[in-house]
Amino acid sequence: MVEQAVFLVDDDDGVRKALTFALEMEGFSVRSFRSARAFLEDGQNKCGCLITDIRMPDMDGLELQRAVVQQKLPLSVIIITGHGDVPIAVEAMMAGAVDFLEKPFEHALLLASVRRALELNKDRGDRRAEINRAKELLGLLTNRERMVLEKLTLGRPNKIVAHELGISIRTVEVHRASIMKKTRAQSLSDLVRIAIAIDRDFDIAGWPP
């Protein structure tokens, strides 16, 4: 069995060095690449976790993820994104990415995400437990909170959510805080993961009341 490793793809030399150092200090085996094509053209076996920036020249992170899926590489994908690219990161998660991290992010958040990705990569078969847990958590939300959650998981900022639902930004913030507390989510990506788990079972627009 091929040993799992962390593969880092980012065109920023400073980011690659900093993240590689942080991950290696925690005992992870890390291989870094300056571009998506360099990663794909590397002939060595790849198994584990792929961390890729969403915006890169030539081939971006979303295109790289699609290539990973097409080539059926045994990799769980984590997307690194700027705040303005959250809708693209949500699209990546809908396509199978296990997480996304908004810049700037704490190293502790990165490490937790990598550990989860590697664990998920060991067993990709059974998602029923995750779906059941997501249903249980969503059952704690009010109808309005579900409406806010649906907008948030589409990558909408609070201001747009408020406009679309006809409520104040402060009300959106209160609902968002309540959603995070009830679902025990630590980040927006956690909320997206819960919504995706439900979406695999039935359409998100048809969440039960």
mmCIF file of C-alpha atoms in Angstrom:
data_model
loop_
_atom_site.group_PDB
_atom_site.id
_atom_site.type_symbol
_atom_site.label_atom_id
_atom_site.label_comp_id
_atom_site.label_asym_id
_atom_site.label_seq_id
_atom_site.Cartn_x
_atom_site.Cartn_y
_atom_site.Cartn_z
ATOM 1 C CA MET A 1 0.000 0.000 0.000
ATOM 2 C CA VAL A 2 1.321 3.449 -0.988
ATOM 3 C CA GLU A 3 2.088 5.651 2.020
ATOM 4 C CA GLN A 4 -0.041 8.768 2.276
ATOM 5 C CA ALA A 5 1.646 12.136 1.826
ATOM 6 C CA VAL A 6 0.678 15.799 1.532
ATOM 7 C CA PHE A 7 1.073 17.343 -1.924
ATOM 8 C CA LEU A 8 1.229 21.131 -2.042
ATOM 9 C CA VAL A 9 0.668 23.071 -5.280
ATOM 10 C CA ASP A 10 1.100 26.859 -5.188
ATOM 11 C CA ASP A 11 2.925 29.248 -7.520
ATOM 12 C CA ASP A 12 3.987 31.444 -4.580
ATOM 13 C CA ASP A 13 7.436 30.304 -3.389
ATOM 14 C CA GLY A 14 7.010 31.910 0.028
ATOM 15 C CA VAL A 15 3.667 30.226 0.658
ATOM 16 C CA ARG A 16 5.016 26.838 -0.406
ATOM 17 C CA LYS A 17 8.026 27.103 1.885
ATOM 18 C CA ALA A 18 5.993 28.315 4.866
ATOM 19 C CA LEU A 19 3.320 25.640 4.546
ATOM 20 C CA THR A 20 5.852 22.896 3.867
ATOM 21 C CA PHE A 21 7.773 23.857 6.999
ATOM 22 C CA ALA A 22 4.609 23.948 9.134
ATOM 23 C CA LEU A 23 3.449 20.551 7.892
ATOM 24 C CA GLU A 24 6.842 18.863 8.162
ATOM 25 C CA MET A 25 7.189 20.135 11.730
ATOM 26 C CA GLU A 26 4.053 18.119 12.506
ATOM 27 C CA GLY A 27 5.548 14.989 10.980
ATOM 28 C CA PHE A 28 3.794 15.007 7.603
ATOM 29 C CA SER A 29 5.588 13.867 4.467
ATOM 30 C CA VAL A 30 5.306 16.824 2.083
ATOM 31 C CA ARG A 31 6.041 17.251 -1.621
ATOM 32 C CA SER A 32 5.564 20.680 -3.159
ATOM 33 C CA PHE A 33 5.101 21.852 -6.747
ATOM 34 C CA ARG A 34 5.195 25.305 -8.319
ATOM 35 C CA SER A 35 2.408 24.575 -10.818
ATOM 36 C CA ALA A 36 -0.488 22.234 -11.450
ATOM 37 C CA ARG A 37 1.151 20.889 -14.590
ATOM 38 C CA ALA A 38 4.379 20.115 -12.730
ATOM 39 C CA PHE A 39 2.308 18.128 -10.236
ATOM 40 C CA LEU A 40 0.408 16.215 -12.926
ATOM 41 C CA GLU A 41 3.546 15.504 -14.951
ATOM 42 C CA ASP A 42 5.384 14.109 -11.944
ATOM 43 C CA GLY A 43 5.456 10.359 -12.483
ATOM 44 C CA GLN A 44 5.699 9.187 -8.874
ATOM 45 C CA ASN A 45 2.798 7.547 -7.057
ATOM 46 C CA LYS A 46 0.443 9.982 -5.355
ATOM 47 C CA CYS A 47 -1.804 9.072 -2.447
ATOM 48 C CA GLY A 48 -3.057 11.222 0.422
ATOM 49 C CA CYS A 49 -3.955 14.894 0.466
ATOM 50 C CA LEU A 50 -3.591 17.591 -2.202
ATOM 51 C CA ILE A 51 -3.515 21.247 -1.128
ATOM 52 C CA THR A 52 -3.844 23.654 -4.037
ATOM 53 C CA ASP A 53 -4.303 27.390 -4.415
ATOM 54 C CA ILE A 54 -7.400 28.298 -6.420
ATOM 55 C CA ARG A 55 -5.681 31.011 -8.479
ATOM 56 C CA MET A 56 -2.595 29.956 -10.415
ATOM 57 C CA PRO A 57 -1.368 30.751 -13.929
ATOM 58 C CA ASP A 58 -1.795 28.241 -16.752
ATOM 59 C CA MET A 59 -3.989 25.796 -14.775
ATOM 60 C CA ASP A 60 -5.931 26.894 -11.701
ATOM 61 C CA GLY A 61 -6.863 24.866 -8.639
ATOM 62 C CA LEU A 62 -10.343 23.957 -9.868
ATOM 63 C CA GLU A 63 -8.945 22.645 -13.149
ATOM 64 C CA LEU A 64 -6.344 20.678 -11.201
ATOM 65 C CA GLN A 65 -9.039 19.136 -9.039
ATOM 66 C CA ARG A 66 -10.954 18.074 -12.156
ATOM 67 C CA ALA A 67 -7.809 16.458 -13.520
ATOM 68 C CA VAL A 68 -7.282 14.589 -10.240
ATOM 69 C CA VAL A 69 -10.846 13.265 -10.431
ATOM 70 C CA GLN A 70 -10.491 12.370 -14.105
ATOM 71 C CA GLN A 71 -7.246 10.478 -13.464
ATOM 72 C CA LYS A 72 -8.815 8.799 -10.411
ATOM 73 C CA LEU A 73 -5.886 9.733 -8.196
ATOM 74 C CA PRO A 74 -6.393 8.645 -4.554
ATOM 75 C CA LEU A 75 -6.199 12.180 -3.186
ATOM 76 C CA SER A 76 -8.443 14.244 -0.936
ATOM 77 C CA VAL A 77 -8.350 17.862 -2.138
ATOM 78 C CA ILE A 78 -8.119 21.003 -0.002
ATOM 79 C CA ILE A 79 -8.545 24.360 -1.757
ATOM 80 C CA ILE A 80 -6.759 27.540 -0.618
ATOM 81 C CA THR A 81 -8.757 30.630 -1.544
ATOM 82 C CA GLY A 82 -9.012 34.354 -1.100
ATOM 83 C CA HIS A 83 -12.276 35.772 0.287
ATOM 84 C CA GLY A 84 -13.485 36.814 -3.167
ATOM 85 C CA ASP A 85 -13.122 33.278 -4.454
ATOM 86 C CA VAL A 86 -15.402 31.605 -1.904
ATOM 87 C CA PRO A 87 -18.087 30.791 -4.546
ATOM 88 C CA ILE A 88 -15.404 29.002 -6.594
ATOM 89 C CA ALA A 89 -14.253 27.132 -3.501
ATOM 90 C CA VAL A 90 -17.848 26.065 -2.831
ATOM 91 C CA GLU A 91 -18.012 24.819 -6.422
ATOM 92 C CA ALA A 92 -14.841 22.828 -5.756
ATOM 93 C CA MET A 93 -16.412 21.213 -2.694
ATOM 94 C CA MET A 94 -19.521 20.362 -4.704
ATOM 95 C CA ALA A 95 -17.144 18.635 -7.127
ATOM 96 C CA GLY A 96 -15.540 16.607 -4.348
ATOM 97 C CA ALA A 97 -13.005 18.757 -2.493
ATOM 98 C CA VAL A 98 -13.059 17.949 1.233
ATOM 99 C CA ASP A 99 -12.313 21.449 2.496
ATOM 100 C CA PHE A 100 -11.313 24.999 1.628
ATOM 101 C CA LEU A 101 -9.263 27.463 3.630
ATOM 102 C CA GLU A 102 -9.728 31.229 3.329
ATOM 103 C CA LYS A 103 -6.557 33.345 3.431
ATOM 104 C CA PRO A 104 -5.182 34.230 5.852
ATOM 105 C CA PHE A 105 -5.686 31.091 7.904
ATOM 106 C CA GLU A 106 -4.178 29.772 11.116
ATOM 107 C CA HIS A 107 -1.725 26.887 10.830
ATOM 108 C CA ALA A 108 -3.834 25.000 13.376
ATOM 109 C CA LEU A 109 -6.768 25.124 10.961
ATOM 110 C CA LEU A 110 -4.577 23.850 8.138
ATOM 111 C CA LEU A 111 -3.281 20.961 10.238
ATOM 112 C CA ALA A 112 -6.781 19.960 11.314
ATOM 113 C CA SER A 113 -7.952 20.058 7.699
ATOM 114 C CA VAL A 114 -5.021 17.933 6.511
ATOM 115 C CA ARG A 115 -5.568 15.330 9.212
ATOM 116 C CA ARG A 116 -9.229 15.082 8.303
ATOM 117 C CA ALA A 117 -8.438 14.825 4.577
ATOM 118 C CA LEU A 118 -5.953 12.010 5.133
ATOM 119 C CA GLU A 119 -8.425 10.174 7.357
ATOM 120 C CA LEU A 120 -11.192 10.526 4.774
ATOM 121 C CA ASN A 121 -8.856 9.304 2.084
ATOM 122 C CA LYS A 122 -8.445 5.998 3.919
ATOM 123 C CA ASP A 123 -12.102 5.207 3.512
ATOM 124 C CA ARG A 124 -14.061 6.889 0.755
ATOM 125 C CA GLY A 125 -16.825 4.326 0.642
ATOM 126 C CA ASP A 126 -19.232 4.890 3.508
ATOM 127 C CA ARG A 127 -20.707 8.397 3.795
ATOM 128 C CA ARG A 128 -23.954 7.345 5.476
ATOM 129 C CA ALA A 129 -22.766 8.277 8.967
ATOM 130 C CA GLU A 130 -21.806 11.760 7.739
ATOM 131 C CA ILE A 131 -25.194 12.197 6.060
ATOM 132 C CA ASN A 132 -27.065 11.097 9.173
ATOM 133 C CA ARG A 133 -25.050 13.453 11.355
ATOM 134 C CA ALA A 134 -25.723 16.341 8.948
ATOM 135 C CA LYS A 135 -29.472 15.624 9.048
ATOM 136 C CA GLU A 136 -29.401 15.587 12.833
ATOM 137 C CA LEU A 137 -27.600 18.940 12.998
ATOM 138 C CA LEU A 138 -29.839 20.598 10.406
ATOM 139 C CA GLY A 139 -32.861 19.425 12.348
ATOM 140 C CA LEU A 140 -31.804 21.858 15.074
ATOM 141 C CA LEU A 141 -32.144 24.888 12.772
ATOM 142 C CA THR A 142 -35.176 27.119 12.321
ATOM 143 C CA ASN A 143 -36.660 27.676 8.861
ATOM 144 C CA ARG A 144 -35.041 31.115 8.664
ATOM 145 C CA GLU A 145 -31.662 29.715 9.702
ATOM 146 C CA ARG A 146 -31.914 27.122 6.947
ATOM 147 C CA MET A 147 -32.625 29.866 4.432
ATOM 148 C CA VAL A 148 -29.575 31.809 5.628
ATOM 149 C CA LEU A 149 -27.454 28.651 5.568
ATOM 150 C CA GLU A 150 -28.468 27.896 1.982
ATOM 151 C CA LYS A 151 -27.333 31.373 0.908
ATOM 152 C CA LEU A 152 -24.077 31.133 2.861
ATOM 153 C CA THR A 153 -23.174 27.781 1.321
ATOM 154 C CA LEU A 154 -23.571 29.354 -2.111
ATOM 155 C CA GLY A 155 -20.760 31.722 -1.163
ATOM 156 C CA ARG A 156 -22.966 34.768 -0.612
ATOM 157 C CA PRO A 157 -21.505 37.464 1.711
ATOM 158 C CA ASN A 158 -23.683 38.634 4.618
ATOM 159 C CA LYS A 159 -24.654 41.833 2.798
ATOM 160 C CA ILE A 160 -26.038 39.933 -0.207
ATOM 161 C CA VAL A 161 -27.801 37.383 2.004
ATOM 162 C CA ALA A 162 -29.498 40.241 3.848
ATOM 163 C CA HIS A 163 -30.632 41.838 0.580
ATOM 164 C CA GLU A 164 -31.941 38.588 -0.919
ATOM 165 C CA LEU A 165 -33.883 37.636 2.222
ATOM 166 C CA GLY A 166 -35.093 41.155 3.002
ATOM 167 C CA ILE A 167 -33.497 41.285 6.441
ATOM 168 C CA SER A 168 -30.762 43.359 8.060
ATOM 169 C CA ILE A 169 -27.078 42.468 7.947
ATOM 170 C CA ARG A 170 -27.121 42.301 11.746
ATOM 171 C CA THR A 171 -29.938 39.720 11.596
ATOM 172 C CA VAL A 172 -27.899 37.651 9.148
ATOM 173 C CA GLU A 173 -24.931 37.818 11.529
ATOM 174 C CA VAL A 174 -27.118 36.671 14.447
ATOM 175 C CA HIS A 175 -28.520 33.777 12.398
ATOM 176 C CA ARG A 176 -25.040 32.841 11.206
ATOM 177 C CA ALA A 177 -23.696 32.760 14.764
ATOM 178 C CA SER A 178 -26.640 30.606 15.832
ATOM 179 C CA ILE A 179 -26.103 28.225 12.905
ATOM 180 C CA MET A 180 -22.409 27.870 13.746
ATOM 181 C CA LYS A 181 -23.246 27.149 17.384
ATOM 182 C CA LYS A 182 -26.002 24.623 16.685
ATOM 183 C CA THR A 183 -24.011 22.714 14.048
ATOM 184 C CA ARG A 184 -20.751 23.024 16.013
ATOM 185 C CA ALA A 185 -19.117 24.337 12.838
ATOM 186 C CA GLN A 186 -15.761 26.086 13.140
ATOM 187 C CA SER A 187 -15.727 27.669 9.688
ATOM 188 C CA LEU A 188 -17.778 28.294 6.562
ATOM 189 C CA SER A 189 -16.265 25.201 4.981
ATOM 190 C CA ASP A 190 -17.733 23.115 7.814
ATOM 191 C CA LEU A 191 -21.185 24.471 6.938
ATOM 192 C CA VAL A 192 -20.642 23.734 3.244
ATOM 193 C CA ARG A 193 -19.620 20.169 4.139
ATOM 194 C CA ILE A 194 -22.838 19.655 6.116
ATOM 195 C CA ALA A 195 -24.948 21.033 3.267
ATOM 196 C CA ILE A 196 -23.186 18.805 0.738
ATOM 197 C CA ALA A 197 -23.747 15.729 2.888
ATOM 198 C CA ILE A 198 -27.461 16.508 2.896
ATOM 199 C CA ASP A 199 -27.457 17.315 -0.822
ATOM 200 C CA ARG A 200 -26.149 13.829 -1.532
ATOM 201 C CA ASP A 201 -29.303 12.429 0.059
ATOM 202 C CA PHE A 202 -31.932 14.864 -1.171
ATOM 203 C CA ASP A 203 -32.095 18.265 -2.838
ATOM 204 C CA ILE A 204 -30.903 21.100 -0.613
ATOM 205 C CA ALA A 205 -33.906 23.210 -1.572
ATOM 206 C CA GLY A 206 -36.144 20.499 -0.170
ATOM 207 C CA TRP A 207 -34.763 20.422 3.357
ATOM 208 C CA PRO A 208 -37.531 19.238 5.651
ATOM 209 C CA PRO A 209 -39.219 21.927 7.791
#
